[in-house]
Each structure stands twice: as C-alpha cells, then as structure tokens.
C-alpha cells in the first residue's frame, strides 16, 4: 500500500520503519517541529533497540522515503497520523489540502493521542468519500520495535467495514501469531486508551500509598505486595511501590483523561488524587534523606543511579529525578549522577552546573566521595552491584532504593544502611 505517514513521535518513527519493512511504500513527513535532520540525532530515538537500523534499511532500499513538504507526496491509500497532543492544528491542516480533493476511499489512521471524538472531527474535514479509524498508540518506550511488530493487542476504533478491512490488511504481517485487534467504535477506542493508563496509574499510586502506611507501621511492604498479588482478582502487574512514574505518554494521557472528565462536566477527584500522590512520591527519597541527616544536608554529596523515566529510554520527561534534583540543590547538596542513556537529555534541560557531575560509563564513579547512593531508575546494570565496594565508597554508608530492587537484609549484611519504599532491613535478622 501507499502510505503517507505524518508526525515525529516515537510511534511515527516505529510505524515508518515497520510498514516499510514488510513491503509497503511509505512516505514519511516528520512534523516541522522535528524534521528528520534533527530527529535522526535524538538520543531517545537512537537508543530504541533495532529502530534506527530498520529506518536506515528502509531508506536504503527505497521502501521508505522521508519528505519535507506535503507537496512532495504522491496520493496515498492510507494517511497514518502520529502527532503529539500539542500538534492538533497540524492534523487539521494536512487534511484540508488539495491532496484529498479529487480522491476517493483514502483511509485516515489516527495514531495520535487526541481528545475523545477527534478522529470523527478529522473525518469531517476529509469528506464523506473517505473513511477513518482510531488506532491509539500503545507502544512501550524502550521496546517500541518489538511492541509494534509483535503486539499483544491493538485497539481499533472503526465505524465502517472499509476502515477495518484496510487497517487489517496494512498490519496483516503483525497479526499472524494470534488475533490482536480489539474492534470497537472510534470514540470507545480513544477513551479506552486513556482509561487503561488511568487504571495503571491508579494501581501504582495506591501501592505507593500502602508503602507509605507500611513505613509508618513498621511493616515490610514486600509481604503486603506478595499477599495482594497472589489474589487472582488483583495480580502482580503494576503493583510495585516506587519513587513515582513519569514519561511523555503516560503523564500526558493522565492529563488528557482528566481534561476529558472536566470538559464533560464530571470532575474526577480520583484522578486528581492519583496525580497528586505521584508528585508527592517523587520527593520520597529526598524526605528519607532529610530524615536521616535531620535536615542538615548542606555540603553533602549524593550519588544518583538513573535519570531516565524508565529503563531502556533516554527520555526524562516528567521523570522523578527532576523533582529530586531541584529539592537536593535547594538544600545545597552536590549531585553525582550516572545514567547509561539519559545524561544528554538531562544537560539539555538543566544545563551545566557546578553542583552536578554526570557519568555514562562506570556507575561507581558517581559514588566516589559521595555520602549516599539513591537508586532512581532500575537499569539492569544497577541490579547486582559490588556491595562491599559501595560500602567503602559511601561516607554515610546509606542506600536509598527508590525502586525496591535490592534485598534489605543482604545490603545490611554488607555494612550498609538500607531504606526502600516501605522496606528496610530488619535488625532482628542481622
């Protein structure tokens, strides 16, 4: 099929590479805010496994062509739109062109996270001779290629047989292992995407509240988590306490869902609480540090492992580390931070500072001369450190585990003090 793909989101880049890979002729028009010359150098794109290799292969073979202007496009069978919420006006502009004027049966696939009902509105701009479907973005950052080419599910919002048929044919190569399409009306698909992330965020925030209560009561929250997860009505997914969630998609989907609620006249106290709890949890490691030093933190040096909002990505959008850094710097604390991928994004946001030193190779460099280690992002390289080496490096011998990935008793047996989210070493077992 001839596909015109519009956008510079991760979902746009992944769709461009994958559709070209299976034989479609793809013309990719990146959004003007991030042309290909800029996009191709972005760390968050280059760090995605397999993605740049597949993009370069498509460009070399000619099945993928990057264009700079809409006028350069040939008339497509499918327009695949993957724009950010802030780029809604661009969606309208591309559909209000002569490209569609004398054509029939072009299918718009809206892969953007827009307000509920936006796919229908865009359809009216195209004209009744065309059709549209909502295909909400469900990619997992850090494994975008795998989640596109080997999906477990796809939400397909369509209100006519033509849109469903064309979309199924377009993605047929990625639907052979098992049936992954969940078909429903367009508005339902758009709302389902937001509702899913709202539910996941609620589980995380609820578990973080329980972890805070466990801390107060002297209970190890790991026992509580195991007990809750063993209940078949609950399960273990997204039931891990931590120092807050972030990311460009998760965070803005919550804001979008709250906005949908507000505009429908239904204020959501629950969503407000979920977002408030998450912002509070981003400060939890700082509060533990404050308590340990009784507020006397000026002149201390803190080592931080991890800046990215999740392992496997170079992005720091809404990441917990940003809130943590601001709180530490406000108290005169120096920070030595290691992250294997997100350091350039961090410097782009906060600039070069005398109270921030960064490392990308050896994590232990960040601990040299530090008083405390804070684990913020659970990159695999941090899971099994040399504890005796850390004990020798950290002046205050304190480890603050923001993701509960370490065993409290084992860390304590190596001569370190451990504090997690609702977890701590039991002195009776040492």
GROMACS .gro file of C-alpha atoms in nm, residues 103-354:
model
  252
  103UNK     CA    1  -0.964   1.127  -0.443
  104UNK     CA    2  -1.188   0.855  -0.304
  105UNK     CA    3  -1.158   0.594  -0.029
  106UNK     CA    4  -0.846   0.723   0.145
  107UNK     CA    5  -0.829   0.582   0.497
  108UNK     CA    6  -0.710   0.802   0.783
  109UNK     CA    7  -0.550   0.606   1.066
  110UNK     CA    8  -0.531   0.831   1.370
  111UNK     CA    9  -0.246   0.700   1.587
  112UNK     CA   10  -0.229   1.024   1.789
  113UNK     CA   11  -0.344   1.081   2.146
  114UNK     CA   12  -0.603   1.350   2.087
  115UNK     CA   13  -0.923   1.431   2.277
  116UNK     CA   14  -1.202   1.176   2.256
  117UNK     CA   15  -1.401   1.240   1.940
  118UNK     CA   16  -1.111   1.395   1.746
  119UNK     CA   17  -1.096   1.115   1.488
  120UNK     CA   18  -1.458   1.185   1.400
  121UNK     CA   19  -1.385   1.557   1.368
  122UNK     CA   20  -1.088   1.493   1.141
  123UNK     CA   21  -1.306   1.266   0.930
  124UNK     CA   22  -1.545   1.552   0.860
  125UNK     CA   23  -1.251   1.755   0.723
  126UNK     CA   24  -1.167   1.474   0.480
  127UNK     CA   25  -1.515   1.444   0.336
  128UNK     CA   26  -1.766   1.161   0.329
  129UNK     CA   27  -1.592   0.987   0.038
  130UNK     CA   28  -1.308   0.888   0.274
  131UNK     CA   29  -1.301   0.688   0.596
  132UNK     CA   30  -1.117   0.697   0.926
  133UNK     CA   31  -1.018   0.474   1.216
  134UNK     CA   32  -0.873   0.539   1.560
  135UNK     CA   33  -0.569   0.325   1.637
  136UNK     CA   34  -0.443   0.457   1.973
  137UNK     CA   35  -0.070   0.446   2.035
  138UNK     CA   36   0.009   0.153   2.267
  139UNK     CA   37   0.386   0.133   2.211
  140UNK     CA   38   0.613   0.066   2.507
  141UNK     CA   39   0.905   0.306   2.512
  142UNK     CA   40   1.232   0.117   2.530
  143UNK     CA   41   1.091  -0.172   2.323
  144UNK     CA   42   0.894   0.013   2.057
  145UNK     CA   43   1.002  -0.210   1.769
  146UNK     CA   44   0.901  -0.530   1.945
  147UNK     CA   45   0.572  -0.392   2.071
  148UNK     CA   46   0.477  -0.279   1.717
  149UNK     CA   47   0.588  -0.590   1.530
  150UNK     CA   48   0.484  -0.846   1.794
  151UNK     CA   49   0.182  -0.682   1.962
  152UNK     CA   50  -0.029  -0.845   2.230
  153UNK     CA   51  -0.324  -0.619   2.149
  154UNK     CA   52  -0.433  -0.331   1.928
  155UNK     CA   53  -0.729  -0.107   1.997
  156UNK     CA   54  -0.904  -0.048   1.664
  157UNK     CA   55  -1.179   0.211   1.663
  158UNK     CA   56  -1.381   0.192   1.342
  159UNK     CA   57  -1.737   0.266   1.241
  160UNK     CA   58  -1.739   0.109   0.896
  161UNK     CA   59  -1.618  -0.211   0.731
  162UNK     CA   60  -1.383  -0.034   0.487
  163UNK     CA   61  -1.169   0.121   0.761
  164UNK     CA   62  -1.136  -0.209   0.946
  165UNK     CA   63  -1.054  -0.403   0.630
  166UNK     CA   64  -0.780  -0.165   0.515
  167UNK     CA   65  -0.623  -0.141   0.861
  168UNK     CA   66  -0.619  -0.517   0.900
  169UNK     CA   67  -0.453  -0.554   0.558
  170UNK     CA   68  -0.199  -0.284   0.636
  171UNK     CA   69  -0.096  -0.459   0.959
  172UNK     CA   70  -0.155  -0.817   0.847
  173UNK     CA   71   0.214  -0.911   0.881
  174UNK     CA   72   0.198  -0.826   1.252
  175UNK     CA   73  -0.125  -1.016   1.323
  176UNK     CA   74  -0.031  -1.374   1.235
  177UNK     CA   75   0.060  -1.520   1.575
  178UNK     CA   76  -0.283  -1.455   1.724
  179UNK     CA   77  -0.576  -1.219   1.682
  180UNK     CA   78  -0.467  -0.890   1.842
  181UNK     CA   79  -0.733  -0.647   1.723
  182UNK     CA   80  -0.999  -0.535   1.968
  183UNK     CA   81  -1.256  -0.365   1.747
  184UNK     CA   82  -1.493  -0.103   1.884
  185UNK     CA   83  -1.632   0.239   1.784
  186UNK     CA   84  -1.380   0.519   1.735
  187UNK     CA   85  -1.471   0.714   2.048
  188UNK     CA   86  -1.461   0.398   2.256
  189UNK     CA   87  -1.107   0.319   2.138
  190UNK     CA   88  -0.987   0.670   2.217
  191UNK     CA   89  -1.136   0.658   2.566
  192UNK     CA   90  -1.013   0.303   2.629
  193UNK     CA   91  -0.653   0.408   2.570
  194UNK     CA   92  -0.683   0.685   2.829
  195UNK     CA   93  -0.875   0.461   3.071
  196UNK     CA   94  -0.605   0.191   3.059
  197UNK     CA   95  -0.330   0.431   3.160
  198UNK     CA   96  -0.557   0.584   3.421
  199UNK     CA   97  -0.609   0.240   3.577
  200UNK     CA   98  -0.238   0.157   3.571
  201UNK     CA   99  -0.151   0.490   3.732
  202UNK     CA  100  -0.416   0.431   3.998
  203UNK     CA  101  -0.265   0.092   4.085
  204UNK     CA  102   0.082   0.244   4.115
  205UNK     CA  103  -0.034   0.533   4.329
  206UNK     CA  104  -0.244   0.307   4.552
  207UNK     CA  105   0.054   0.077   4.608
  208UNK     CA  106   0.269   0.377   4.692
  209UNK     CA  107   0.013   0.485   4.950
  210UNK     CA  108   0.023   0.137   5.105
  211UNK     CA  109   0.404   0.154   5.108
  212UNK     CA  110   0.387   0.482   5.298
  213UNK     CA  111   0.149   0.326   5.550
  214UNK     CA  112   0.377   0.022   5.584
  215UNK     CA  113   0.668   0.254   5.661
  216UNK     CA  114   0.468   0.421   5.938
  217UNK     CA  115   0.358   0.089   6.089
  218UNK     CA  116   0.697  -0.080   6.065
  219UNK     CA  117   0.570  -0.337   5.814
  220UNK     CA  118   0.776  -0.463   5.520
  221UNK     CA  119   0.560  -0.373   5.220
  222UNK     CA  120   0.703  -0.666   5.023
  223UNK     CA  121   0.494  -0.905   5.233
  224UNK     CA  122   0.186  -0.693   5.158
  225UNK     CA  123   0.263  -0.682   4.786
  226UNK     CA  124   0.306  -1.058   4.769
  227UNK     CA  125  -0.019  -1.112   4.954
  228UNK     CA  126  -0.212  -0.871   4.732
  229UNK     CA  127  -0.067  -1.005   4.409
  230UNK     CA  128  -0.150  -1.364   4.500
  231UNK     CA  129  -0.519  -1.271   4.498
  232UNK     CA  130  -0.638  -1.367   4.149
  233UNK     CA  131  -0.867  -1.064   4.144
  234UNK     CA  132  -0.565  -0.833   4.173
  235UNK     CA  133  -0.249  -0.992   4.028
  236UNK     CA  134   0.105  -0.857   4.038
  237UNK     CA  135   0.116  -0.621   3.738
  238UNK     CA  136   0.189  -0.256   3.824
  239UNK     CA  137   0.190  -0.343   4.194
  240UNK     CA  138   0.544  -0.226   4.271
  241UNK     CA  139   0.597   0.072   4.501
  242UNK     CA  140   0.846   0.331   4.381
  243UNK     CA  141   0.952   0.693   4.378
  244UNK     CA  142   0.697   0.800   4.117
  245UNK     CA  143   0.629   0.746   3.748
  246UNK     CA  144   0.696   0.976   3.453
  247UNK     CA  145   0.732   0.964   3.078
  248UNK     CA  146   0.584   1.168   2.792
  249UNK     CA  147   0.294   0.937   2.709
  250UNK     CA  148   0.184   0.808   3.050
  251UNK     CA  149   0.181   1.152   3.209
  252UNK     CA  150   0.003   1.332   2.929
  253UNK     CA  151  -0.254   1.052   2.893
  254UNK     CA  152  -0.350   1.111   3.255
  255UNK     CA  153  -0.378   1.485   3.191
  256UNK     CA  154  -0.582   1.414   2.879
  257UNK     CA  155  -0.818   1.185   3.072
  258UNK     CA  156  -0.861   1.446   3.345
  259UNK     CA  157  -0.930   1.706   3.077
  260UNK     CA  158  -1.191   1.483   2.914
  261UNK     CA  159  -1.359   1.438   3.252
  262UNK     CA  160  -1.359   1.812   3.321
  263UNK     CA  161  -1.497   1.909   2.980
  264UNK     CA  162  -1.773   1.652   3.014
  265UNK     CA  163  -1.879   1.817   3.341
  266UNK     CA  164  -1.758   1.526   3.553
  267UNK     CA  165  -1.479   1.635   3.787
  268UNK     CA  166  -1.260   1.337   3.883
  269UNK     CA  167  -1.138   1.356   4.243
  270UNK     CA  168  -0.979   1.013   4.194
  271UNK     CA  169  -0.756   1.121   3.903
  272UNK     CA  170  -0.654   1.435   4.090
  273UNK     CA  171  -0.551   1.220   4.386
  274UNK     CA  172  -0.359   0.979   4.164
  275UNK     CA  173  -0.159   1.263   4.010
  276UNK     CA  174  -0.105   1.433   4.346
  277UNK     CA  175   0.020   1.111   4.506
  278UNK     CA  176   0.260   1.058   4.218
  279UNK     CA  177   0.407   1.407   4.251
  280UNK     CA  178   0.448   1.357   4.625
  281UNK     CA  179   0.624   1.024   4.573
  282UNK     CA  180   0.883   1.193   4.353
  283UNK     CA  181   1.003   1.361   4.675
  284UNK     CA  182   1.007   1.047   4.889
  285UNK     CA  183   1.382   0.978   4.857
  286UNK     CA  184   1.454   1.340   4.946
  287UNK     CA  185   1.237   1.313   5.257
  288UNK     CA  186   1.417   0.996   5.365
  289UNK     CA  187   1.749   1.171   5.318
  290UNK     CA  188   1.627   1.474   5.515
  291UNK     CA  189   1.517   1.249   5.798
  292UNK     CA  190   1.846   1.059   5.808
  293UNK     CA  191   2.054   1.378   5.837
  294UNK     CA  192   1.794   1.563   6.049
  295UNK     CA  193   1.775   1.835   5.787
  296UNK     CA  194   2.150   1.906   5.793
  297UNK     CA  195   2.221   1.841   5.425
  298UNK     CA  196   2.420   2.143   5.307
  299UNK     CA  197   2.756   2.034   5.172
  300UNK     CA  198   2.657   1.668   5.137
  301UNK     CA  199   2.722   1.479   4.815
  302UNK     CA  200   2.459   1.239   4.680
  303UNK     CA  201   2.522   0.977   4.414
  304UNK     CA  202   2.220   0.904   4.192
  305UNK     CA  203   2.187   0.599   3.972
  306UNK     CA  204   1.938   0.659   3.692
  307UNK     CA  205   1.778   0.969   3.540
  308UNK     CA  206   1.557   0.828   3.262
  309UNK     CA  207   1.188   0.796   3.347
  310UNK     CA  208   1.218   0.419   3.286
  311UNK     CA  209   1.493   0.173   3.187
  312UNK     CA  210   1.559   0.139   2.815
  313UNK     CA  211   1.497   0.501   2.718
  314UNK     CA  212   1.697   0.824   2.704
  315UNK     CA  213   1.397   1.043   2.791
  316UNK     CA  214   1.347   1.232   3.116
  317UNK     CA  215   1.002   1.380   3.050
  318UNK     CA  216   0.827   1.420   3.389
  319UNK     CA  217   1.091   1.188   3.538
  320UNK     CA  218   1.111   1.163   3.921
  321UNK     CA  219   1.477   1.261   3.908
  322UNK     CA  220   1.386   1.617   3.807
  323UNK     CA  221   1.184   1.680   4.122
  324UNK     CA  222   1.453   1.512   4.330
  325UNK     CA  223   1.733   1.724   4.184
  326UNK     CA  224   1.551   2.050   4.248
  327UNK     CA  225   1.493   1.953   4.612
  328UNK     CA  226   1.856   1.849   4.664
  329UNK     CA  227   2.001   2.159   4.504
  330UNK     CA  228   1.774   2.381   4.710
  331UNK     CA  229   1.943   2.238   5.021
  332UNK     CA  230   2.297   2.289   4.894
  333UNK     CA  231   2.355   1.923   4.807
  334UNK     CA  232   2.600   1.828   4.533
  335UNK     CA  233   2.491   1.552   4.295
  336UNK     CA  234   2.696   1.293   4.109
  337UNK     CA  235   2.469   1.115   3.864
  338UNK     CA  236   2.511   0.813   3.642
  339UNK     CA  237   2.277   0.707   3.363
  340UNK     CA  238   2.374   0.500   3.056
  341UNK     CA  239   2.146   0.691   2.816
  342UNK     CA  240   1.971   0.999   2.958
  343UNK     CA  241   2.261   1.228   3.054
  344UNK     CA  242   2.244   1.436   2.731
  345UNK     CA  243   1.870   1.497   2.784
  346UNK     CA  244   1.937   1.599   3.143
  347UNK     CA  245   2.204   1.850   3.045
  348UNK     CA  246   1.980   1.986   2.769
  349UNK     CA  247   1.719   2.063   3.036
  350UNK     CA  248   1.924   2.182   3.336
  351UNK     CA  249   2.245   2.293   3.163
  352UNK     CA  250   2.592   2.260   3.310
  353UNK     CA  251   2.602   2.319   3.683
  354UNK     CA  252   2.880   2.316   3.940
   0.00000   0.00000   0.00000
